[in-house]
PDB file of C-alpha atoms in Angstrom:
ATOM      1  CA  MET A   1      16.485  -5.646   5.368  1.00  0.00           C
ATOM      2  CA  ASP A   2      18.209  -9.161   5.240  1.00  0.00           C
ATOM      3  CA  PRO A   3      19.114 -10.695   2.338  1.00  0.00           C
ATOM      4  CA  ASN A   4      18.263 -13.927   4.117  1.00  0.00           C
ATOM      5  CA  THR A   5      14.611 -12.528   4.533  1.00  0.00           C
ATOM      6  CA  LEU A   6      14.273 -12.366   1.214  1.00  0.00           C
ATOM      7  CA  HIS A   7      16.053 -15.931   0.765  1.00  0.00           C
ATOM      8  CA  PHE A   8      13.271 -16.973   2.561  1.00  0.00           C
ATOM      9  CA  LEU A   9      10.629 -15.887   1.002  1.00  0.00           C
ATOM     10  CA  GLU A  10      11.509 -16.980  -2.052  1.00  0.00           C
ATOM     11  CA  ASP A  11      12.000 -20.684  -1.131  1.00  0.00           C
ATOM     12  CA  LEU A  12       8.260 -20.430   0.264  1.00  0.00           C
ATOM     13  CA  ALA A  13       6.885 -19.364  -3.054  1.00  0.00           C
ATOM     14  CA  LYS A  14       8.679 -22.500  -4.420  1.00  0.00           C
ATOM     15  CA  ASN A  15       7.267 -24.733  -1.257  1.00  0.00           C
ATOM     16  CA  ASN A  16       3.649 -23.468  -0.229  1.00  0.00           C
ATOM     17  CA  GLU A  17       3.047 -25.819   1.823  1.00  0.00           C
ATOM     18  CA  LYS A  18       2.356 -26.696   5.578  1.00  0.00           C
ATOM     19  CA  GLU A  19       4.735 -28.884   5.790  1.00  0.00           C
ATOM     20  CA  TRP A  20       7.419 -27.022   4.148  1.00  0.00           C
ATOM     21  CA  PHE A  21       6.804 -24.684   6.561  1.00  0.00           C
ATOM     22  CA  HIS A  22       6.565 -26.159   9.570  1.00  0.00           C
ATOM     23  CA  GLU A  23      10.005 -27.727   8.536  1.00  0.00           C
ATOM     24  CA  ASN A  24      11.327 -23.958   8.150  1.00  0.00           C
ATOM     25  CA  ARG A  25       9.499 -22.179  10.800  1.00  0.00           C
ATOM     26  CA  GLY A  26      13.063 -21.408  12.442  1.00  0.00           C
ATOM     27  CA  ARG A  27      13.678 -19.266   9.378  1.00  0.00           C
ATOM     28  CA  TYR A  28      10.250 -18.017   9.229  1.00  0.00           C
ATOM     29  CA  GLU A  29      10.521 -16.721  12.704  1.00  0.00           C
ATOM     30  CA  GLU A  30      13.649 -15.103  12.008  1.00  0.00           C
ATOM     31  CA  ALA A  31      12.859 -13.037   9.019  1.00  0.00           C
ATOM     32  CA  ARG A  32       9.353 -12.229  10.477  1.00  0.00           C
ATOM     33  CA  ALA A  33      11.771 -10.534  13.304  1.00  0.00           C
ATOM     34  CA  ASN A  34      13.743  -8.908  10.927  1.00  0.00           C
ATOM     35  CA  PHE A  35      10.309  -7.643   9.020  1.00  0.00           C
ATOM     36  CA  ILE A  36       8.843  -6.860  11.983  1.00  0.00           C
ATOM     37  CA  ASP A  37      12.097  -4.574  13.381  1.00  0.00           C
ATOM     38  CA  PHE A  38      12.013  -3.144   9.733  1.00  0.00           C
ATOM     39  CA  SER A  39       8.623  -2.005  10.078  1.00  0.00           C
ATOM     40  CA  SER A  40       9.590  -0.578  13.545  1.00  0.00           C
ATOM     41  CA  GLU A  41      12.068   1.509  12.339  1.00  0.00           C
ATOM     42  CA  VAL A  42       9.301   2.798   9.590  1.00  0.00           C
ATOM     43  CA  LEU A  43       6.547   3.317  12.127  1.00  0.00           C
ATOM     44  CA  GLU A  44       8.902   5.096  14.395  1.00  0.00           C
ATOM     45  CA  GLN A  45       9.542   8.074  11.712  1.00  0.00           C
ATOM     46  CA  LEU A  46       5.899   7.915  10.485  1.00  0.00           C
ATOM     47  CA  LYS A  47       5.240   8.948  14.095  1.00  0.00           C
ATOM     48  CA  THR A  48       7.532  11.968  13.544  1.00  0.00           C
ATOM     49  CA  ILE A  49       5.029  13.670  10.605  1.00  0.00           C
ATOM     50  CA  GLN A  50       1.377  11.869  11.560  1.00  0.00           C
ATOM     51  CA  ASP A  51       0.265  12.168  15.404  1.00  0.00           C
ATOM     52  CA  ASP A  52      -2.556  10.159  14.423  1.00  0.00           C
ATOM     53  CA  LEU A  53      -0.087   7.253  14.517  1.00  0.00           C
ATOM     54  CA  LEU A  54       1.777   7.923  18.270  1.00  0.00           C
ATOM     55  CA  ASN A  55      -0.156   5.306  20.281  1.00  0.00           C
ATOM     56  CA  THR A  56      -0.299   2.533  16.826  1.00  0.00           C
ATOM     57  CA  GLU A  57       2.458  -0.648  18.192  1.00  0.00           C
ATOM     58  CA  VAL A  58       4.376  -2.199  15.598  1.00  0.00           C
ATOM     59  CA  LYS A  59       2.441  -5.408  15.958  1.00  0.00           C
ATOM     60  CA  LYS A  60      -0.637  -4.445  15.224  1.00  0.00           C
ATOM     61  CA  CYS A  61       0.428  -3.131  11.436  1.00  0.00           C
ATOM     62  CA  ILE A  62       2.143  -6.394  10.737  1.00  0.00           C
ATOM     63  CA  LEU A  63      -0.301  -8.509   7.865  1.00  0.00           C
ATOM     64  CA  ARG A  64      -0.508 -12.115   8.547  1.00  0.00           C
ATOM     65  CA  ILE A  65       1.259 -14.951   6.536  1.00  0.00           C
ATOM     66  CA  ASN A  66      -1.478 -17.465   6.210  1.00  0.00           C
ATOM     67  CA  ARG A  67      -3.521 -16.614   3.579  1.00  0.00           C
ATOM     68  CA  ASP A  68      -7.551 -17.272   3.736  1.00  0.00           C
ATOM     69  CA  ILE A  69      -8.263 -20.103   1.123  1.00  0.00           C
ATOM     70  CA  ARG A  70     -12.244 -19.998   1.976  1.00  0.00           C
ATOM     71  CA  PHE A  71     -13.332 -18.390  -1.070  1.00  0.00           C
ATOM     72  CA  THR A  72     -10.476 -19.105  -4.064  1.00  0.00           C
ATOM     73  CA  LYS A  73      -9.568 -22.271  -5.892  1.00  0.00           C
ATOM     74  CA  ASP A  74      -6.129 -21.369  -4.885  1.00  0.00           C
ATOM     75  CA  LYS A  75      -5.277 -23.214  -1.679  1.00  0.00           C
ATOM     76  CA  ARG A  76      -1.628 -21.798  -1.189  1.00  0.00           C
ATOM     77  CA  PRO A  77      -1.595 -21.830   2.331  1.00  0.00           C
ATOM     78  CA  TYR A  78       0.857 -18.431   2.655  1.00  0.00           C
ATOM     79  CA  LYS A  79       1.406 -15.791   1.233  1.00  0.00           C
ATOM     80  CA  ASN A  80       4.714 -15.113  -0.528  1.00  0.00           C
ATOM     81  CA  TYR A  81       5.367 -11.492   1.101  1.00  0.00           C
ATOM     82  CA  PHE A  82       5.566  -9.898   4.279  1.00  0.00           C
ATOM     83  CA  GLY A  83       3.157  -6.898   4.470  1.00  0.00           C
ATOM     84  CA  ALA A  84       2.466  -3.425   7.025  1.00  0.00           C
ATOM     85  CA  GLY A  85      -0.353  -1.942   6.934  1.00  0.00           C
ATOM     86  CA  PHE A  86       0.500   2.031   9.133  1.00  0.00           C
ATOM     87  CA  GLY A  87      -2.460   3.352  10.164  1.00  0.00           C
ATOM     88  CA  PRO A  88      -4.062   4.371  13.505  1.00  0.00           C
ATOM     89  CA  GLY A  89      -4.011   1.812  15.821  1.00  0.00           C
ATOM     90  CA  GLY A  90      -2.675  -0.544  12.985  1.00  0.00           C
ATOM     91  CA  SER A  91      -3.506  -1.846   9.584  1.00  0.00           C
ATOM     92  CA  SER A  92      -7.036  -2.420   9.907  1.00  0.00           C
ATOM     93  CA  SER A  93      -7.965   1.640  10.403  1.00  0.00           C
ATOM     94  CA  GLY A  94     -10.223   0.948   7.417  1.00  0.00           C
ATOM     95  CA  ARG A  95      -8.834   4.631   6.535  1.00  0.00           C
ATOM     96  CA  SER A  96      -5.934   5.114   3.702  1.00  0.00           C
ATOM     97  CA  ASP A  97      -2.843   4.434   5.009  1.00  0.00           C
ATOM     98  CA  PHE A  98       0.859   3.441   3.988  1.00  0.00           C
ATOM     99  CA  TYR A  99       1.078  -0.270   2.488  1.00  0.00           C
ATOM    100  CA  LEU A 100       4.713  -2.238   2.888  1.00  0.00           C
ATOM    101  CA  GLN A 101       5.342  -4.599   0.872  1.00  0.00           C
ATOM    102  CA  ILE A 102       7.954  -6.898   0.954  1.00  0.00           C
ATOM    103  CA  GLU A 103       8.752  -9.637  -2.076  1.00  0.00           C
ATOM    104  CA  PRO A 104      12.039 -10.933  -3.914  1.00  0.00           C
ATOM    105  CA  GLY A 105      12.146 -10.615  -7.732  1.00  0.00           C
ATOM    106  CA  GLY A 106      11.611  -6.756  -7.411  1.00  0.00           C
ATOM    107  CA  LYS A 107       8.000  -7.114  -6.348  1.00  0.00           C
ATOM    108  CA  SER A 108       8.554  -5.390  -3.184  1.00  0.00           C
ATOM    109  CA  PHE A 109       6.361  -1.441  -2.688  1.00  0.00           C
ATOM    110  CA  LEU A 110       4.808   0.900  -0.628  1.00  0.00           C
ATOM    111  CA  GLY A 111       1.663   1.684  -1.373  1.00  0.00           C
ATOM    112  CA  GLY A 112      -1.575   4.118  -0.525  1.00  0.00           C
ATOM    113  CA  GLY A 113      -4.103   5.399  -1.955  1.00  0.00           C
ATOM    114  CA  MET A 114      -7.989   5.838  -2.559  1.00  0.00           C
ATOM    115  CA  TRP A 115      -8.584   1.660  -2.647  1.00  0.00           C
ATOM    116  CA  SER A 116     -12.168   0.363  -2.891  1.00  0.00           C
ATOM    117  CA  PRO A 117     -14.364   3.391  -2.209  1.00  0.00           C
ATOM    118  CA  SER A 118     -17.981   2.694  -0.948  1.00  0.00           C
ATOM    119  CA  PRO A 119     -20.374   4.572  -3.461  1.00  0.00           C
ATOM    120  CA  GLU A 120     -21.406   7.117  -0.709  1.00  0.00           C
ATOM    121  CA  ASN A 121     -17.754   8.536  -0.708  1.00  0.00           C
ATOM    122  CA  MET A 122     -17.322   7.662  -4.709  1.00  0.00           C
ATOM    123  CA  ALA A 123     -19.793  10.131  -5.155  1.00  0.00           C
ATOM    124  CA  LYS A 124     -17.705  12.380  -2.283  1.00  0.00           C
ATOM    125  CA  TRP A 125     -14.297  12.080  -4.541  1.00  0.00           C
ATOM    126  CA  ARG A 126     -16.119  13.218  -7.646  1.00  0.00           C
ATOM    127  CA  GLN A 127     -18.007  16.028  -6.858  1.00  0.00           C
ATOM    128  CA  GLU A 128     -15.069  17.320  -4.514  1.00  0.00           C
ATOM    129  CA  ILE A 129     -13.073  16.776  -8.891  1.00  0.00           C
ATOM    130  CA  ASP A 130     -16.269  18.628 -10.454  1.00  0.00           C
ATOM    131  CA  TYR A 131     -15.845  21.870  -7.603  1.00  0.00           C
ATOM    132  CA  ASN A 132     -12.183  21.913  -6.778  1.00  0.00           C
ATOM    133  CA  PRO A 133     -10.326  20.136  -9.569  1.00  0.00           C
ATOM    134  CA  ASP A 134      -7.295  21.486  -8.310  1.00  0.00           C
ATOM    135  CA  ALA A 135      -6.847  20.331  -4.595  1.00  0.00           C
ATOM    136  CA  LEU A 136      -5.932  17.369  -6.323  1.00  0.00           C
ATOM    137  CA  LYS A 137      -4.093  18.080  -9.086  1.00  0.00           C
ATOM    138  CA  SER A 138      -1.508  20.256  -7.047  1.00  0.00           C
ATOM    139  CA  ILE A 139      -0.804  17.106  -5.160  1.00  0.00           C
ATOM    140  CA  ILE A 140      -0.330  14.444  -7.908  1.00  0.00           C
ATOM    141  CA  TYR A 141       0.860  16.277 -10.302  1.00  0.00           C
ATOM    142  CA  ALA A 142       3.415  17.803  -8.660  1.00  0.00           C
ATOM    143  CA  TYR A 143       6.619  17.483  -9.837  1.00  0.00           C
ATOM    144  CA  GLU A 144       8.766  15.113  -7.218  1.00  0.00           C
ATOM    145  CA  PHE A 145       5.629  13.325  -6.029  1.00  0.00           C
ATOM    146  CA  LYS A 146       4.576  12.645 -10.772  1.00  0.00           C
ATOM    147  CA  ASN A 147       8.511  11.957 -10.287  1.00  0.00           C
ATOM    148  CA  TYR A 148       8.274   9.260  -7.183  1.00  0.00           C
ATOM    149  CA  PHE A 149       5.389   7.674  -9.055  1.00  0.00           C
ATOM    150  CA  LYS A 150       5.379   6.942 -12.063  1.00  0.00           C
ATOM    151  CA  GLU A 151       1.454   7.000 -12.777  1.00  0.00           C
ATOM    152  CA  ILE A 152      -1.846   7.202 -11.692  1.00  0.00           C
ATOM    153  CA  ALA A 153      -3.361   3.329 -10.992  1.00  0.00           C
ATOM    154  CA  GLY A 154      -6.495   2.355 -10.510  1.00  0.00           C
ATOM    155  CA  GLN A 155      -9.762   0.582 -13.070  1.00  0.00           C
ATOM    156  CA  GLN A 156     -11.700   3.991 -14.683  1.00  0.00           C
ATOM    157  CA  LEU A 157     -15.033   3.754 -16.162  1.00  0.00           C
ATOM    158  CA  LYS A 158     -14.877   2.826 -19.777  1.00  0.00           C
ATOM    159  CA  THR A 159     -17.611   6.042 -19.924  1.00  0.00           C
ATOM    160  CA  LYS A 160     -18.751   9.151 -17.772  1.00  0.00           C
ATOM    161  CA  PRO A 161     -19.673   8.297 -14.523  1.00  0.00           C
ATOM    162  CA  LYS A 162     -23.697   9.368 -13.857  1.00  0.00           C
ATOM    163  CA  GLY A 163     -24.186  12.832 -13.875  1.00  0.00           C
ATOM    164  CA  TYR A 164     -21.012  14.207 -15.580  1.00  0.00           C
ATOM    165  CA  GLU A 165     -20.906  15.163 -19.218  1.00  0.00           C
ATOM    166  CA  ILE A 166     -18.214  13.626 -21.703  1.00  0.00           C
ATOM    167  CA  ASP A 167     -16.303  17.145 -22.480  1.00  0.00           C
ATOM    168  CA  HIS A 168     -16.020  17.766 -18.303  1.00  0.00           C
ATOM    169  CA  PRO A 169     -12.776  18.749 -18.202  1.00  0.00           C
ATOM    170  CA  GLU A 170     -11.481  16.904 -15.648  1.00  0.00           C
ATOM    171  CA  ILE A 171     -13.567  13.686 -17.376  1.00  0.00           C
ATOM    172  CA  GLU A 172     -10.339  11.289 -16.979  1.00  0.00           C
ATOM    173  CA  LEU A 173     -10.234  11.704 -13.288  1.00  0.00           C
ATOM    174  CA  LEU A 174     -13.711  11.685 -12.711  1.00  0.00           C
ATOM    175  CA  LYS A 175     -13.762   8.291 -14.622  1.00  0.00           C
ATOM    176  CA  TYR A 176     -11.297   6.695 -11.746  1.00  0.00           C
ATOM    177  CA  LYS A 177     -13.817   3.734  -9.488  1.00  0.00           C
ATOM    178  CA  GLU A 178     -10.188   3.652  -7.287  1.00  0.00           C
ATOM    179  CA  LEU A 179      -7.162   6.118  -7.236  1.00  0.00           C
ATOM    180  CA  PHE A 180      -3.548   4.877  -5.682  1.00  0.00           C
ATOM    181  CA  PHE A 181      -0.019   5.125  -6.051  1.00  0.00           C
ATOM    182  CA  TYR A 182       2.626   3.389  -5.678  1.00  0.00           C
ATOM    183  CA  ARG A 183       6.737   2.674  -5.908  1.00  0.00           C
ATOM    184  CA  TYR A 184       8.507  -0.685  -6.898  1.00  0.00           C
ATOM    185  CA  TYR A 185      11.780  -1.707  -5.051  1.00  0.00           C
ATOM    186  CA  SER A 186      14.680  -3.903  -6.406  1.00  0.00           C
ATOM    187  CA  ASP A 187      15.542  -6.103  -4.065  1.00  0.00           C
ATOM    188  CA  LYS A 188      18.957  -4.986  -4.264  1.00  0.00           C
ATOM    189  CA  GLU A 189      16.948  -1.426  -2.375  1.00  0.00           C
ATOM    190  CA  VAL A 190      15.509  -3.783  -0.474  1.00  0.00           C
ATOM    191  CA  CYS A 191      18.517  -5.173   1.615  1.00  0.00           C
ATOM    192  CA  SER A 192      20.599  -1.744   1.362  1.00  0.00           C
ATOM    193  CA  GLU A 193      21.129   0.527   4.389  1.00  0.00           C
ATOM    194  CA  ASN A 194      18.731   2.951   4.131  1.00  0.00           C
ATOM    195  CA  PHE A 195      15.865   1.569   2.861  1.00  0.00           C
ATOM    196  CA  SER A 196      14.129   2.559   5.636  1.00  0.00           C
ATOM    197  CA  ASP A 197      14.883   5.640   5.044  1.00  0.00           C
ATOM    198  CA  GLU A 198      14.161   5.536   1.429  1.00  0.00           C
ATOM    199  CA  ILE A 199      10.517   4.080   2.837  1.00  0.00           C
ATOM    200  CA  PHE A 200       9.490   7.554   5.252  1.00  0.00           C
ATOM    201  CA  LYS A 201      10.642   9.622   2.010  1.00  0.00           C
ATOM    202  CA  ALA A 202       8.260   7.739   0.061  1.00  0.00           C
ATOM    203  CA  CYS A 203       5.759   8.367   2.594  1.00  0.00           C
ATOM    204  CA  LYS A 204       6.401  11.943   2.855  1.00  0.00           C
ATOM    205  CA  LEU A 205       5.749  12.520   0.067  1.00  0.00           C
ATOM    206  CA  MET A 206       2.421  10.117  -0.415  1.00  0.00           C
ATOM    207  CA  LYS A 207       1.015  11.713   2.833  1.00  0.00           C
ATOM    208  CA  PRO A 208      -0.374  15.482   1.404  1.00  0.00           C
ATOM    209  CA  TYR A 209      -2.589  12.014  -1.244  1.00  0.00           C
ATOM    210  CA  GLN A 210      -4.120  10.171   2.007  1.00  0.00           C
ATOM    211  CA  ASP A 211      -4.634  13.469   3.944  1.00  0.00           C
ATOM    212  CA  TYR A 212      -6.809  14.698   1.165  1.00  0.00           C
ATOM    213  CA  VAL A 213      -7.977  11.386   0.593  1.00  0.00           C
ATOM    214  CA  ASN A 214      -8.739  10.729   5.335  1.00  0.00           C
ATOM    215  CA  GLU A 215     -10.177  13.988   4.811  1.00  0.00           C
ATOM    216  CA  LEU A 216     -12.490  13.972   2.354  1.00  0.00           C
ATOM    217  CA  PHE A 217     -14.076  10.435   3.739  1.00  0.00           C
ATOM    218  CA  PHE A 218     -13.821  10.659   7.034  1.00  0.00           C
ATOM    219  CA  ASP A 219     -12.860  14.255   8.469  1.00  0.00           C
ATOM    220  CA  SER A 220     -15.765  16.103   6.488  1.00  0.00           C
TER     221      SER A 220
END
């Protein structure tokens, strides 16, 4: 990615107001175009491993930079980052998709997994772990996966979930209310020539887990 994209986002973080944004709209349009071009590269690579993305247009994957400030005390009008969700039809597929965020200061990341599941899906999740824990564990505890995505993310219950005993052998997995993974990248990595290849590598590693979640929640 172009370093100027990160420079724009750095300046936006310091001047997050409409007047400054309008005065710098030309810089924004250039930065946004650079992010869209990069996201298009990623999407084309993903289409080689995920057939349900074949008809997805990159413009449908790009998130708006405007913040929804209706229900928050934080009235800054703009996000300090660019974001894209790569799912069937775009960022609003409702499935577990690949999410890319570009933000200066080493805050850029690729993430995905089980996020804010419905009570029905949470019940499916725990039932599957109870009946067949090895299917999940063989994915998230695989050496290459664990070496790249260093830790499991997501909130856990403080005690056992209803219907399961505290001495259940998979109690720690059963406690999760959501379970996702992400990998952060330095600004130097983001601006490197092979960054799209790095993101594709991350997506390929994460895909078995994404497939596990989507098959459990939406295809069963």
